[in-house]
């Protein structure tokens, strides 16, 4: 029809195909959209989607994930509907996400590895059947790279002879070069080369479940993969680097 009514799922799939790839952090947004498409809210027609549906979805998600995660998911739905109305000729009376209160975003975390935790973490990662899992965790601690940066890193951007890697596109839209410690360099050097050209050919959902299982094995609590970035950053300062140097390495 000229009014382009469809299920939310179909809209999200088009958005994932046409809009998401143009964004920084596309890898993670694709994961979010895939998850969203499996939720019952995705089976509602756009013409029937109300603020009430969105609020119910929000409350249900808040039972299992953080406020920050829910805010990110709501903004994907909202932006997809805006794009449909502005650019794809969808005739909708309004954007139902606009009238819904957003949950509060979590305060920044400052979790660090405590005595003995690194050993337990690495031991548990080493027990995984996925042989890329321990190396990605070690390289995260050594370099402070973000999860999405590690997962999209390709061998043609790794310069082992000069001990640095190039990140062509990062979350804040700039490229940066990350120096490799001798340990990070040795870990990368020893990795098998995957046919995909990716250094760590792990899917983002796969990495999450590997991490959850390792946390259980290591009996570690309230430790997120992203906390490794904070750990790395703190260690750079402890090595005596200054704020400008640390910002250049981490892209903060």
PDB file of C-alpha atoms in Angstrom, residues 5-237:
ATOM      1  CA  UNK A   5       2.186  -0.590   6.741  1.00  0.00           C
ATOM      2  CA  UNK A   6       4.218  -3.606   7.922  1.00  0.00           C
ATOM      3  CA  UNK A   7       5.314  -5.516  11.000  1.00  0.00           C
ATOM      4  CA  UNK A   8       7.873  -3.787  13.212  1.00  0.00           C
ATOM      5  CA  UNK A   9      10.181  -6.722  12.424  1.00  0.00           C
ATOM      6  CA  UNK A  10      10.126  -5.963   8.676  1.00  0.00           C
ATOM      7  CA  UNK A  11      10.901  -2.304   9.359  1.00  0.00           C
ATOM      8  CA  UNK A  12      13.806  -3.221  11.657  1.00  0.00           C
ATOM      9  CA  UNK A  13      15.196  -5.621   9.061  1.00  0.00           C
ATOM     10  CA  UNK A  14      15.156  -2.901   6.398  1.00  0.00           C
ATOM     11  CA  UNK A  15      16.776  -0.489   8.852  1.00  0.00           C
ATOM     12  CA  UNK A  16      19.456  -3.076   9.664  1.00  0.00           C
ATOM     13  CA  UNK A  17      20.130  -3.538   5.948  1.00  0.00           C
ATOM     14  CA  UNK A  18      20.121   0.106   4.824  1.00  0.00           C
ATOM     15  CA  UNK A  19      20.925   2.342   7.817  1.00  0.00           C
ATOM     16  CA  UNK A  20      22.930   0.380  10.407  1.00  0.00           C
ATOM     17  CA  UNK A  21      25.957  -0.336   8.151  1.00  0.00           C
ATOM     18  CA  UNK A  22      26.561   3.422   7.799  1.00  0.00           C
ATOM     19  CA  UNK A  23      27.038   3.832  11.565  1.00  0.00           C
ATOM     20  CA  UNK A  24      30.003   3.520  13.865  1.00  0.00           C
ATOM     21  CA  UNK A  25      29.340   0.582  16.154  1.00  0.00           C
ATOM     22  CA  UNK A  26      27.355  -1.187  13.413  1.00  0.00           C
ATOM     23  CA  UNK A  27      28.425  -4.642  14.676  1.00  0.00           C
ATOM     24  CA  UNK A  28      26.759  -4.139  18.025  1.00  0.00           C
ATOM     25  CA  UNK A  29      23.670  -2.476  16.589  1.00  0.00           C
ATOM     26  CA  UNK A  30      23.146  -5.467  14.284  1.00  0.00           C
ATOM     27  CA  UNK A  31      23.269  -7.716  17.359  1.00  0.00           C
ATOM     28  CA  UNK A  32      20.727  -5.533  19.148  1.00  0.00           C
ATOM     29  CA  UNK A  33      18.360  -5.545  16.159  1.00  0.00           C
ATOM     30  CA  UNK A  34      18.648  -9.332  15.743  1.00  0.00           C
ATOM     31  CA  UNK A  35      17.681  -9.760  19.378  1.00  0.00           C
ATOM     32  CA  UNK A  36      14.845  -7.268  19.041  1.00  0.00           C
ATOM     33  CA  UNK A  37      13.457  -9.108  16.001  1.00  0.00           C
ATOM     34  CA  UNK A  38      13.052 -12.237  18.142  1.00  0.00           C
ATOM     35  CA  UNK A  39      10.933 -10.375  20.714  1.00  0.00           C
ATOM     36  CA  UNK A  40       7.130 -10.474  20.543  1.00  0.00           C
ATOM     37  CA  UNK A  41       7.001  -6.675  20.085  1.00  0.00           C
ATOM     38  CA  UNK A  42       8.455  -7.203  16.593  1.00  0.00           C
ATOM     39  CA  UNK A  43       5.276  -9.063  15.565  1.00  0.00           C
ATOM     40  CA  UNK A  44       3.095  -5.941  16.005  1.00  0.00           C
ATOM     41  CA  UNK A  45       2.064  -3.990  12.891  1.00  0.00           C
ATOM     42  CA  UNK A  46       3.357  -0.417  12.839  1.00  0.00           C
ATOM     43  CA  UNK A  47      -0.203   0.919  12.484  1.00  0.00           C
ATOM     44  CA  UNK A  48      -1.127  -0.890  15.719  1.00  0.00           C
ATOM     45  CA  UNK A  49       2.036  -0.125  17.701  1.00  0.00           C
ATOM     46  CA  UNK A  50       1.203   2.105  20.680  1.00  0.00           C
ATOM     47  CA  UNK A  51       3.153   3.844  23.435  1.00  0.00           C
ATOM     48  CA  UNK A  52       1.585   1.299  25.746  1.00  0.00           C
ATOM     49  CA  UNK A  53       3.289  -1.548  23.815  1.00  0.00           C
ATOM     50  CA  UNK A  54       6.601   0.282  24.029  1.00  0.00           C
ATOM     51  CA  UNK A  55       6.215   0.895  27.779  1.00  0.00           C
ATOM     52  CA  UNK A  56       5.379  -2.784  28.372  1.00  0.00           C
ATOM     53  CA  UNK A  57       8.423  -3.829  26.343  1.00  0.00           C
ATOM     54  CA  UNK A  58      10.604  -1.398  28.336  1.00  0.00           C
ATOM     55  CA  UNK A  59       9.435  -2.741  31.704  1.00  0.00           C
ATOM     56  CA  UNK A  60       9.852  -6.346  30.669  1.00  0.00           C
ATOM     57  CA  UNK A  61      13.412  -5.754  29.365  1.00  0.00           C
ATOM     58  CA  UNK A  62      14.379  -3.861  32.535  1.00  0.00           C
ATOM     59  CA  UNK A  63      13.859  -7.059  34.495  1.00  0.00           C
ATOM     60  CA  UNK A  64      16.837  -8.682  32.756  1.00  0.00           C
ATOM     61  CA  UNK A  65      19.050  -5.936  31.294  1.00  0.00           C
ATOM     62  CA  UNK A  66      20.397  -2.543  32.352  1.00  0.00           C
ATOM     63  CA  UNK A  67      18.718   0.821  31.850  1.00  0.00           C
ATOM     64  CA  UNK A  68      21.481   1.776  29.445  1.00  0.00           C
ATOM     65  CA  UNK A  69      20.771  -1.255  27.248  1.00  0.00           C
ATOM     66  CA  UNK A  70      17.029  -0.521  27.188  1.00  0.00           C
ATOM     67  CA  UNK A  71      17.635   3.131  26.263  1.00  0.00           C
ATOM     68  CA  UNK A  72      19.826   2.018  23.330  1.00  0.00           C
ATOM     69  CA  UNK A  73      17.195  -0.444  22.128  1.00  0.00           C
ATOM     70  CA  UNK A  74      14.374   2.118  22.372  1.00  0.00           C
ATOM     71  CA  UNK A  75      16.408   4.609  20.399  1.00  0.00           C
ATOM     72  CA  UNK A  76      16.887   2.060  17.590  1.00  0.00           C
ATOM     73  CA  UNK A  77      13.099   1.510  17.402  1.00  0.00           C
ATOM     74  CA  UNK A  78      12.508   5.256  17.500  1.00  0.00           C
ATOM     75  CA  UNK A  79      15.062   6.058  14.811  1.00  0.00           C
ATOM     76  CA  UNK A  80      13.751   3.281  12.553  1.00  0.00           C
ATOM     77  CA  UNK A  81      10.210   4.686  12.810  1.00  0.00           C
ATOM     78  CA  UNK A  82      11.464   8.266  12.213  1.00  0.00           C
ATOM     79  CA  UNK A  83      13.367   7.109   9.138  1.00  0.00           C
ATOM     80  CA  UNK A  84      10.266   5.298   7.861  1.00  0.00           C
ATOM     81  CA  UNK A  85       8.140   8.439   8.271  1.00  0.00           C
ATOM     82  CA  UNK A  86      10.676  10.889   6.861  1.00  0.00           C
ATOM     83  CA  UNK A  87      12.378   8.965   4.109  1.00  0.00           C
ATOM     84  CA  UNK A  88      10.431   5.821   3.246  1.00  0.00           C
ATOM     85  CA  UNK A  89       6.954   7.253   2.757  1.00  0.00           C
ATOM     86  CA  UNK A  90       5.339   5.585   5.762  1.00  0.00           C
ATOM     87  CA  UNK A  91       2.194   7.406   6.816  1.00  0.00           C
ATOM     88  CA  UNK A  92       2.089   7.053  10.626  1.00  0.00           C
ATOM     89  CA  UNK A  93       0.263   9.460  12.952  1.00  0.00           C
ATOM     90  CA  UNK A  94       3.192   9.685  15.375  1.00  0.00           C
ATOM     91  CA  UNK A  95       6.244   7.931  16.772  1.00  0.00           C
ATOM     92  CA  UNK A  96       5.007   5.842  19.751  1.00  0.00           C
ATOM     93  CA  UNK A  97       8.473   5.841  21.350  1.00  0.00           C
ATOM     94  CA  UNK A  98       8.352   9.637  21.803  1.00  0.00           C
ATOM     95  CA  UNK A  99       5.763   9.553  24.600  1.00  0.00           C
ATOM     96  CA  UNK A 100       7.430   6.867  26.694  1.00  0.00           C
ATOM     97  CA  UNK A 101       9.668   7.674  29.655  1.00  0.00           C
ATOM     98  CA  UNK A 102      13.198   6.429  29.121  1.00  0.00           C
ATOM     99  CA  UNK A 103      14.745   4.446  31.989  1.00  0.00           C
ATOM    100  CA  UNK A 104      17.629   6.077  33.788  1.00  0.00           C
ATOM    101  CA  UNK A 105      21.064   5.311  32.403  1.00  0.00           C
ATOM    102  CA  UNK A 106      23.473   3.495  34.690  1.00  0.00           C
ATOM    103  CA  UNK A 107      26.200   5.450  36.404  1.00  0.00           C
ATOM    104  CA  UNK A 108      29.649   4.887  34.895  1.00  0.00           C
ATOM    105  CA  UNK A 109      31.298   1.778  36.288  1.00  0.00           C
ATOM    106  CA  UNK A 110      34.694   1.740  37.924  1.00  0.00           C
ATOM    107  CA  UNK A 111      35.115  -1.997  38.434  1.00  0.00           C
ATOM    108  CA  UNK A 112      38.721  -3.199  38.441  1.00  0.00           C
ATOM    109  CA  UNK A 113      40.269  -6.632  38.723  1.00  0.00           C
ATOM    110  CA  UNK A 114      41.044  -7.327  42.367  1.00  0.00           C
ATOM    111  CA  UNK A 115      43.714  -9.589  43.857  1.00  0.00           C
ATOM    112  CA  UNK A 116      43.701 -12.998  42.236  1.00  0.00           C
ATOM    113  CA  UNK A 117      40.808 -12.170  39.888  1.00  0.00           C
ATOM    114  CA  UNK A 118      42.926 -11.877  36.761  1.00  0.00           C
ATOM    115  CA  UNK A 119      44.404 -15.340  37.298  1.00  0.00           C
ATOM    116  CA  UNK A 120      40.942 -16.833  37.886  1.00  0.00           C
ATOM    117  CA  UNK A 121      39.553 -15.011  34.848  1.00  0.00           C
ATOM    118  CA  UNK A 122      42.324 -16.115  32.480  1.00  0.00           C
ATOM    119  CA  UNK A 123      42.253 -19.673  33.802  1.00  0.00           C
ATOM    120  CA  UNK A 124      38.493 -19.886  33.176  1.00  0.00           C
ATOM    121  CA  UNK A 125      38.870 -18.372  29.688  1.00  0.00           C
ATOM    122  CA  UNK A 126      41.594 -20.907  28.908  1.00  0.00           C
ATOM    123  CA  UNK A 127      39.177 -23.758  29.686  1.00  0.00           C
ATOM    124  CA  UNK A 128      36.847 -22.648  26.896  1.00  0.00           C
ATOM    125  CA  UNK A 129      36.626 -24.799  23.776  1.00  0.00           C
ATOM    126  CA  UNK A 130      36.756 -21.600  21.703  1.00  0.00           C
ATOM    127  CA  UNK A 131      40.472 -20.999  21.150  1.00  0.00           C
ATOM    128  CA  UNK A 132      39.969 -17.315  20.299  1.00  0.00           C
ATOM    129  CA  UNK A 133      38.347 -16.518  23.630  1.00  0.00           C
ATOM    130  CA  UNK A 134      41.387 -16.390  25.947  1.00  0.00           C
ATOM    131  CA  UNK A 135      43.421 -14.325  23.429  1.00  0.00           C
ATOM    132  CA  UNK A 136      40.649 -11.717  22.935  1.00  0.00           C
ATOM    133  CA  UNK A 137      40.371 -11.257  26.714  1.00  0.00           C
ATOM    134  CA  UNK A 138      44.151 -10.953  27.111  1.00  0.00           C
ATOM    135  CA  UNK A 139      44.440  -8.456  24.248  1.00  0.00           C
ATOM    136  CA  UNK A 140      41.560  -6.426  25.742  1.00  0.00           C
ATOM    137  CA  UNK A 141      43.455  -6.154  29.036  1.00  0.00           C
ATOM    138  CA  UNK A 142      46.720  -5.301  27.261  1.00  0.00           C
ATOM    139  CA  UNK A 143      45.347  -2.682  24.838  1.00  0.00           C
ATOM    140  CA  UNK A 144      42.106  -1.254  26.233  1.00  0.00           C
ATOM    141  CA  UNK A 145      40.337  -1.811  22.908  1.00  0.00           C
ATOM    142  CA  UNK A 146      36.534  -1.921  22.950  1.00  0.00           C
ATOM    143  CA  UNK A 147      34.679  -5.178  22.347  1.00  0.00           C
ATOM    144  CA  UNK A 148      33.381  -4.003  18.962  1.00  0.00           C
ATOM    145  CA  UNK A 149      36.875  -2.863  17.931  1.00  0.00           C
ATOM    146  CA  UNK A 150      38.363  -6.258  18.769  1.00  0.00           C
ATOM    147  CA  UNK A 151      35.585  -8.158  17.000  1.00  0.00           C
ATOM    148  CA  UNK A 152      35.914  -6.129  13.798  1.00  0.00           C
ATOM    149  CA  UNK A 153      39.752  -6.101  13.774  1.00  0.00           C
ATOM    150  CA  UNK A 154      41.147  -7.576  10.548  1.00  0.00           C
ATOM    151  CA  UNK A 155      44.647  -8.896   9.865  1.00  0.00           C
ATOM    152  CA  UNK A 156      45.309  -6.287   7.176  1.00  0.00           C
ATOM    153  CA  UNK A 157      45.172  -3.652   9.943  1.00  0.00           C
ATOM    154  CA  UNK A 158      47.574  -5.526  12.233  1.00  0.00           C
ATOM    155  CA  UNK A 159      51.242  -4.524  11.944  1.00  0.00           C
ATOM    156  CA  UNK A 160      53.127  -7.030  14.093  1.00  0.00           C
ATOM    157  CA  UNK A 161      56.550  -5.936  12.804  1.00  0.00           C
ATOM    158  CA  UNK A 162      55.914  -2.399  14.081  1.00  0.00           C
ATOM    159  CA  UNK A 163      53.803  -3.449  17.108  1.00  0.00           C
ATOM    160  CA  UNK A 164      50.586  -1.540  16.457  1.00  0.00           C
ATOM    161  CA  UNK A 165      47.113  -2.070  15.032  1.00  0.00           C
ATOM    162  CA  UNK A 166      45.014   0.371  13.053  1.00  0.00           C
ATOM    163  CA  UNK A 167      41.316   0.856  13.857  1.00  0.00           C
ATOM    164  CA  UNK A 168      39.831   2.463  10.742  1.00  0.00           C
ATOM    165  CA  UNK A 169      36.517   3.392  12.336  1.00  0.00           C
ATOM    166  CA  UNK A 170      35.809   3.617  16.028  1.00  0.00           C
ATOM    167  CA  UNK A 171      32.768   4.417  18.130  1.00  0.00           C
ATOM    168  CA  UNK A 172      33.417   8.155  18.111  1.00  0.00           C
ATOM    169  CA  UNK A 173      33.852   8.196  14.352  1.00  0.00           C
ATOM    170  CA  UNK A 174      37.611   8.613  14.224  1.00  0.00           C
ATOM    171  CA  UNK A 175      40.295   6.159  13.276  1.00  0.00           C
ATOM    172  CA  UNK A 176      43.161   5.496  15.681  1.00  0.00           C
ATOM    173  CA  UNK A 177      46.312   3.445  16.027  1.00  0.00           C
ATOM    174  CA  UNK A 178      46.756   1.305  19.110  1.00  0.00           C
ATOM    175  CA  UNK A 179      50.258   0.294  20.235  1.00  0.00           C
ATOM    176  CA  UNK A 180      50.764  -3.369  21.128  1.00  0.00           C
ATOM    177  CA  UNK A 181      52.618  -4.368  24.272  1.00  0.00           C
ATOM    178  CA  UNK A 182      55.185  -7.152  23.737  1.00  0.00           C
ATOM    179  CA  UNK A 183      52.691  -9.535  25.358  1.00  0.00           C
ATOM    180  CA  UNK A 184      49.807  -8.463  23.083  1.00  0.00           C
ATOM    181  CA  UNK A 185      52.098  -8.816  20.065  1.00  0.00           C
ATOM    182  CA  UNK A 186      53.121 -12.352  21.060  1.00  0.00           C
ATOM    183  CA  UNK A 187      49.493 -13.370  21.589  1.00  0.00           C
ATOM    184  CA  UNK A 188      48.476 -12.076  18.143  1.00  0.00           C
ATOM    185  CA  UNK A 189      51.522 -13.645  16.512  1.00  0.00           C
ATOM    186  CA  UNK A 190      50.550 -17.072  17.850  1.00  0.00           C
ATOM    187  CA  UNK A 191      46.924 -16.901  16.620  1.00  0.00           C
ATOM    188  CA  UNK A 192      45.752 -19.079  13.760  1.00  0.00           C
ATOM    189  CA  UNK A 193      44.609 -17.068  10.735  1.00  0.00           C
ATOM    190  CA  UNK A 194      40.915 -17.419  10.023  1.00  0.00           C
ATOM    191  CA  UNK A 195      39.725 -17.461   6.420  1.00  0.00           C
ATOM    192  CA  UNK A 196      37.389 -14.512   7.142  1.00  0.00           C
ATOM    193  CA  UNK A 197      40.408 -12.220   7.623  1.00  0.00           C
ATOM    194  CA  UNK A 198      39.164 -11.365  11.125  1.00  0.00           C
ATOM    195  CA  UNK A 199      41.641 -11.595  13.966  1.00  0.00           C
ATOM    196  CA  UNK A 200      38.947 -12.824  16.357  1.00  0.00           C
ATOM    197  CA  UNK A 201      36.210 -14.543  14.323  1.00  0.00           C
ATOM    198  CA  UNK A 202      33.682 -14.621  17.168  1.00  0.00           C
ATOM    199  CA  UNK A 203      30.089 -13.400  16.877  1.00  0.00           C
ATOM    200  CA  UNK A 204      29.149 -10.716  19.424  1.00  0.00           C
ATOM    201  CA  UNK A 205      26.358 -12.905  20.859  1.00  0.00           C
ATOM    202  CA  UNK A 206      28.841 -15.776  21.003  1.00  0.00           C
ATOM    203  CA  UNK A 207      31.327 -13.668  22.949  1.00  0.00           C
ATOM    204  CA  UNK A 208      28.612 -12.764  25.465  1.00  0.00           C
ATOM    205  CA  UNK A 209      27.796 -16.390  26.194  1.00  0.00           C
ATOM    206  CA  UNK A 210      31.492 -17.367  26.372  1.00  0.00           C
ATOM    207  CA  UNK A 211      31.940 -14.554  28.890  1.00  0.00           C
ATOM    208  CA  UNK A 212      28.920 -15.619  30.970  1.00  0.00           C
ATOM    209  CA  UNK A 213      30.170 -19.206  31.159  1.00  0.00           C
ATOM    210  CA  UNK A 214      33.692 -18.092  32.107  1.00  0.00           C
ATOM    211  CA  UNK A 215      32.296 -15.857  34.887  1.00  0.00           C
ATOM    212  CA  UNK A 216      30.474 -18.878  36.301  1.00  0.00           C
ATOM    213  CA  UNK A 217      33.563 -21.122  36.124  1.00  0.00           C
ATOM    214  CA  UNK A 218      35.764 -18.461  37.715  1.00  0.00           C
ATOM    215  CA  UNK A 219      33.097 -17.560  40.296  1.00  0.00           C
ATOM    216  CA  UNK A 220      33.538 -13.874  39.421  1.00  0.00           C
ATOM    217  CA  UNK A 221      30.740 -11.411  40.105  1.00  0.00           C
ATOM    218  CA  UNK A 222      29.685  -8.137  38.518  1.00  0.00           C
ATOM    219  CA  UNK A 223      32.515  -8.145  35.977  1.00  0.00           C
ATOM    220  CA  UNK A 224      31.634  -7.072  32.414  1.00  0.00           C
ATOM    221  CA  UNK A 225      33.805  -7.463  29.335  1.00  0.00           C
ATOM    222  CA  UNK A 226      33.852  -3.658  29.065  1.00  0.00           C
ATOM    223  CA  UNK A 227      35.439  -3.458  32.535  1.00  0.00           C
ATOM    224  CA  UNK A 228      38.632  -4.818  30.929  1.00  0.00           C
ATOM    225  CA  UNK A 229      38.882  -1.494  29.081  1.00  0.00           C
ATOM    226  CA  UNK A 230      38.753   0.374  32.381  1.00  0.00           C
ATOM    227  CA  UNK A 231      41.344  -2.017  33.810  1.00  0.00           C
ATOM    228  CA  UNK A 232      43.673  -1.411  30.855  1.00  0.00           C
ATOM    229  CA  UNK A 233      43.219   2.367  31.080  1.00  0.00           C
ATOM    230  CA  UNK A 234      44.030   2.368  34.807  1.00  0.00           C
ATOM    231  CA  UNK A 235      47.151   0.285  34.142  1.00  0.00           C
ATOM    232  CA  UNK A 236      48.371   2.756  31.516  1.00  0.00           C
ATOM    233  CA  UNK A 237      48.246   5.495  34.162  1.00  0.00           C
TER     234      UNK A 237
END
